[in-house]
Coordinates of C-alpha atoms and ligand atoms in Angstrom, one line a residue:
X143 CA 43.5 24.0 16.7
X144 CA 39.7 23.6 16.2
X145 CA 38.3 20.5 14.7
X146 CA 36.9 21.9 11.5
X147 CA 36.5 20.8 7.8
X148 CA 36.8 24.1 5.6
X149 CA 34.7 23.3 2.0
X150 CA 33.9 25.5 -1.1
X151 CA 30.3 26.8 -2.2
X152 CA 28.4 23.2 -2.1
X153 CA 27.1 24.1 -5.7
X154 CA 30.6 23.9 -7.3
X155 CA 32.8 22.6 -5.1
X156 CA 32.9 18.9 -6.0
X157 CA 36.5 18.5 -4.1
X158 CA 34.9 19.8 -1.1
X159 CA 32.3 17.4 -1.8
X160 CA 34.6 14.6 -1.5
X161 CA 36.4 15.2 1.3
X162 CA 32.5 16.3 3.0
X163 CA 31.3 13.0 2.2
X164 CA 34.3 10.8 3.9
X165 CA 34.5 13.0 7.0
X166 CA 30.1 12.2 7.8
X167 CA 30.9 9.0 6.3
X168 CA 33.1 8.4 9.1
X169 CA 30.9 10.2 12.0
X170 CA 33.8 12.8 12.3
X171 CA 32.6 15.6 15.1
X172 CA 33.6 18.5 13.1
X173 CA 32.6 22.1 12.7
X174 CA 31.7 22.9 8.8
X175 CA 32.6 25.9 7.3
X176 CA 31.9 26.5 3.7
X177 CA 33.5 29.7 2.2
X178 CA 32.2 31.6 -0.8
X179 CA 34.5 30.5 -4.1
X180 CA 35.4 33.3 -6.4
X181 CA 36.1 30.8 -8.9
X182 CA 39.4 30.1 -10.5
X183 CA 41.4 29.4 -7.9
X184 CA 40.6 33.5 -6.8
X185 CA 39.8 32.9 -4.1
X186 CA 42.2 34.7 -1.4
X187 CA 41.0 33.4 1.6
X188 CA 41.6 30.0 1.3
X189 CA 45.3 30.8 1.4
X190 CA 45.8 31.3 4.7
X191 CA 43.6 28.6 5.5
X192 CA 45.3 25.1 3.9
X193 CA 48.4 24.4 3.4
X194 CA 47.6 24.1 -0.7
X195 CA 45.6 27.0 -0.5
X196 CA 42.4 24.7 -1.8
X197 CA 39.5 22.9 -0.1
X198 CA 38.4 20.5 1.2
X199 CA 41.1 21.2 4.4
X200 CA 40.5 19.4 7.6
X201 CA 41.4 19.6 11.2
X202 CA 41.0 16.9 13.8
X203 CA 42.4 16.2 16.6
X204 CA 45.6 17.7 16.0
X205 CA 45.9 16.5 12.5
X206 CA 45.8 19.2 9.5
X207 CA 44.5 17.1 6.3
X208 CA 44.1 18.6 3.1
X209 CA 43.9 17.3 -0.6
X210 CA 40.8 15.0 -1.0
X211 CA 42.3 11.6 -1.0
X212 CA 44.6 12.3 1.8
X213 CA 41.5 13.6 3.7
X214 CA 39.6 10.0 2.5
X215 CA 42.8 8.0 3.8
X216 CA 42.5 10.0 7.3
X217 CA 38.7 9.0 7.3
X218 CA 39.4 5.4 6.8
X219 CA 41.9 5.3 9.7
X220 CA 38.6 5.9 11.7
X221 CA 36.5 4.1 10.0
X222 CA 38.1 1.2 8.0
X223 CA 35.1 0.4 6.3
X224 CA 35.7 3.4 4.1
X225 CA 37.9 0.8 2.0
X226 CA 36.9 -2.5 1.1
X227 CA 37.9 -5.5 3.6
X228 CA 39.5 -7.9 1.0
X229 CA 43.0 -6.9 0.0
X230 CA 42.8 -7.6 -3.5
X231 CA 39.3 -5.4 -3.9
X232 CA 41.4 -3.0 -1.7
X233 CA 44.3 -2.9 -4.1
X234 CA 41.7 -2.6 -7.3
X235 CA 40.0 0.7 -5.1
X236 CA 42.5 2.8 -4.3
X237 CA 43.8 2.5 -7.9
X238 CA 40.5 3.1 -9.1
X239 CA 40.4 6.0 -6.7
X240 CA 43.7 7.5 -7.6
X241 CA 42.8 7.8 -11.3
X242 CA 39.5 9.7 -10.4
X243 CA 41.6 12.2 -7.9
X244 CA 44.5 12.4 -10.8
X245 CA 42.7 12.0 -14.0
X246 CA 39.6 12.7 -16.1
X247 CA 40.5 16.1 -16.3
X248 CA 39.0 16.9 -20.1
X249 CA 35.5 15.5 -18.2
X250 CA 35.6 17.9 -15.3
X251 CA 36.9 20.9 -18.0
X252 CA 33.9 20.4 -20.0
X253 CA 30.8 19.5 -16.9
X254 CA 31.8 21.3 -14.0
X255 CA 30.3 20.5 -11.1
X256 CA 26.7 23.0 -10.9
X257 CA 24.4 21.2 -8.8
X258 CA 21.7 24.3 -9.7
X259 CA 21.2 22.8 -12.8
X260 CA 19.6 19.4 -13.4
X261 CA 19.0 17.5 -17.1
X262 CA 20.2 20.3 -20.1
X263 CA 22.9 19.0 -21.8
X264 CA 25.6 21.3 -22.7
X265 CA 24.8 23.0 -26.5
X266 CA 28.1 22.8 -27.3
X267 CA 29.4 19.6 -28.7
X268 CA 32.2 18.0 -26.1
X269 CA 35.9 17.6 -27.6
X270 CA 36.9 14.3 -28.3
X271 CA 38.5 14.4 -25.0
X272 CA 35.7 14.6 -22.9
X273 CA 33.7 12.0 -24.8
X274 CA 36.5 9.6 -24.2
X275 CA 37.0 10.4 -20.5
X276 CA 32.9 10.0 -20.1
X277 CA 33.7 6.6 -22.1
X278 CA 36.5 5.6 -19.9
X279 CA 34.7 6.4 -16.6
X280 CA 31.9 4.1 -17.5
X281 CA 34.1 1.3 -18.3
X282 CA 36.4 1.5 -15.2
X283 CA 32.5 1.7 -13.2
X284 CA 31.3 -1.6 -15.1
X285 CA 34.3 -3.2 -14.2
X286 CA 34.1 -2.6 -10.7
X287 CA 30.3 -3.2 -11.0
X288 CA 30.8 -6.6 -12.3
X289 CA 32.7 -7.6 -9.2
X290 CA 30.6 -5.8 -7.3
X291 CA 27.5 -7.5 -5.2
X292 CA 26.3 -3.5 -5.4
X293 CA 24.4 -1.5 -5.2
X294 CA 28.2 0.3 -5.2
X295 CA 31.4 0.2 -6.6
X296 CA 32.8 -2.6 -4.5
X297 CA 29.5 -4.0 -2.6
X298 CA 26.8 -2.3 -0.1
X299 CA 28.9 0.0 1.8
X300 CA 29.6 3.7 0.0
X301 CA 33.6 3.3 0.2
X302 CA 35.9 5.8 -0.9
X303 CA 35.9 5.1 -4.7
X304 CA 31.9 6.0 -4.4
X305 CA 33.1 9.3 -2.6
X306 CA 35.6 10.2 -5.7
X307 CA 33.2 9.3 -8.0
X308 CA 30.3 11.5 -6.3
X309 CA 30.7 14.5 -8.2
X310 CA 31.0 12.6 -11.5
X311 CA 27.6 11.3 -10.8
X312 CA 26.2 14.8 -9.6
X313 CA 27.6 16.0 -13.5
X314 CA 25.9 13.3 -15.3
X315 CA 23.2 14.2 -14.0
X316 CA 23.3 17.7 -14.2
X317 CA 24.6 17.0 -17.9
X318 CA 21.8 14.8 -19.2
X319 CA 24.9 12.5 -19.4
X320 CA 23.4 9.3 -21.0
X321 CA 23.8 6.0 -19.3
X322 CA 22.8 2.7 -19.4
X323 CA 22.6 -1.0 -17.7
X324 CA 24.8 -1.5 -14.7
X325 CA 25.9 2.3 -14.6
X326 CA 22.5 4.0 -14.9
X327 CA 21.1 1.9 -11.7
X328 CA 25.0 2.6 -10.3
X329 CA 24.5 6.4 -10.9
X330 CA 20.7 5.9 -9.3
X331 CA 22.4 4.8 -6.3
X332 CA 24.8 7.2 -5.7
X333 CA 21.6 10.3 -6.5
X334 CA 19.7 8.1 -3.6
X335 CA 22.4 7.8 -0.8
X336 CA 21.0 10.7 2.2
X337 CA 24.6 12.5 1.9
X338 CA 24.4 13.2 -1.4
X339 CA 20.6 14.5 -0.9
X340 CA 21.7 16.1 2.2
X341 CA 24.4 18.3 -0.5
X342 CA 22.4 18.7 -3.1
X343 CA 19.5 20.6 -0.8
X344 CA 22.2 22.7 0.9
X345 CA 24.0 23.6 -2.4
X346 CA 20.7 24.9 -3.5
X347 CA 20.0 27.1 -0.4
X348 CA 22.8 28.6 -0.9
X349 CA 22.5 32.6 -1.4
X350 CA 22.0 33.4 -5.2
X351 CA 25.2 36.3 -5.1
X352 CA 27.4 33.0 -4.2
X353 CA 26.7 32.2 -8.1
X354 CA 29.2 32.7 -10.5
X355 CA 27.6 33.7 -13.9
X356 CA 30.4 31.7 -15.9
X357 CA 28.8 28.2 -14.7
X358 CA 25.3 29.5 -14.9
X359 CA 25.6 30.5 -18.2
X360 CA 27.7 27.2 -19.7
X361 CA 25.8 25.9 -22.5
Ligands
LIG591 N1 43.7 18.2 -5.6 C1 42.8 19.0 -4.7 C2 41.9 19.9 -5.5 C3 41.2 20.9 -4.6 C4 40.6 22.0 -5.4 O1 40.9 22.3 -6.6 N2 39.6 22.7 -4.8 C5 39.0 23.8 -5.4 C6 37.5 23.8 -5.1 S1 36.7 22.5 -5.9 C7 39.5 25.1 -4.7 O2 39.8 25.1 -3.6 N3 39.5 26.2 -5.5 C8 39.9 27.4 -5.0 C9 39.3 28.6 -5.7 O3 38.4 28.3 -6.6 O4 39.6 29.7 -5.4 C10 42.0 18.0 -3.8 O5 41.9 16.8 -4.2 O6 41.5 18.4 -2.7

């Protein structure tokens, strides 16, 4: 078994994202391969590849990791820092974590993760359900925020609630989302951290047949 992390097209794939970020988070020597998405869970390949047929899927040492929070949890067994120290900031992060990796759904339906486009909102107005996700993420971020010494979720150190929220972050922006006080400079942040620079340049050298017209054309 190699030691590889298997990802999606960087422009779309924020699950690949996530699991990305907490394997160079952790400094994990690992060959990336990113395969082309066909969009729509299409795409053929990745099923004899992971277990779930999905990326991110990892390989280390042996181990076969694959859904994004698992693949956080390995990372953190190398580098514990990738939670926070205290338990009871610990307890509050992988809750907070959970609900991003299980929930928000109406908010990743209606701003999928295109990291080609930057500042146009969507024309069409979002259902009630994706207002009150966008609503509901900024609360559980100012909550954290308000306990947090910053400039992240739980303090200076990008833990793995920062990794979940990554993508959301990447779609506000890309979104023209609108936010303010602790969340805009939170969201600042998170658009400033190398990693996330380091994506957003390699999603955008990525050959323009890897596109797939339904994002581009989302409006
Ligand atoms: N729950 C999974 C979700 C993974 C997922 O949906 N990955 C998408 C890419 S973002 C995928 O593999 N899609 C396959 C396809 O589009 O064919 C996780 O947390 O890793």
């Amino acid at each position: 078994m190699s030691n590889r992390l298997v990802i999606g097209t960087k422009r779309y794939s924020s699950w690949s994202l996530r699991g990305w970020l907490a394997v160079r988070l952790a400094g994990l020597d690992v060959a990336e391969e990113v395969v082309r998405l066909a969009g729509g869970g299409q795409t053929t390949a990745l099923r004899a590849i992971s277990p779930n047929g999905l990326v991110p899927y990892l390989e280390h040492d042996g181990a076969r990791v694959w859904e994004s929070l698992a693949i956080c949890d390995y990372c953190a067994e190398i580098a514990p820092g990738l939670w926070p120290e205290d338990r009871i900031a610990r307890a509050m992060a992988r809750s907070v974590a959970a609900q991003m990796h299980a929930g928000f759904a109406a908010l990743r339906r209606a701003l999928p993760m295109n990291e080609g486009r930057i500042g146009r909102a969507r024309a069409t107005p979002l259902d009630d359900a994706a207002v009150s996700d966008i609503a509901a993420v900024v609360a559980l971020w100012d909550d954290c925020l308000s306990r947090s010494s910053g400039p992240f979720l739980f303090g200076a150190q990008f833990t793995v609630p920062d990794i979940m929220f990554a993508p959301v972050v990447f779609r506000f922006r890309s979104y023209d989302v609108a936010l303010s006080g602790k969340a805009a400079v939170y969201r600042d942040a998170v658009l400033a951290h190398p990693l996330m620079r380091q994506w957003h340049a390699e999603a955008l050298a990525e050959p323009a047949e890897w596109h797939l017209e339904h994002y581009e054309t989302l409006d």
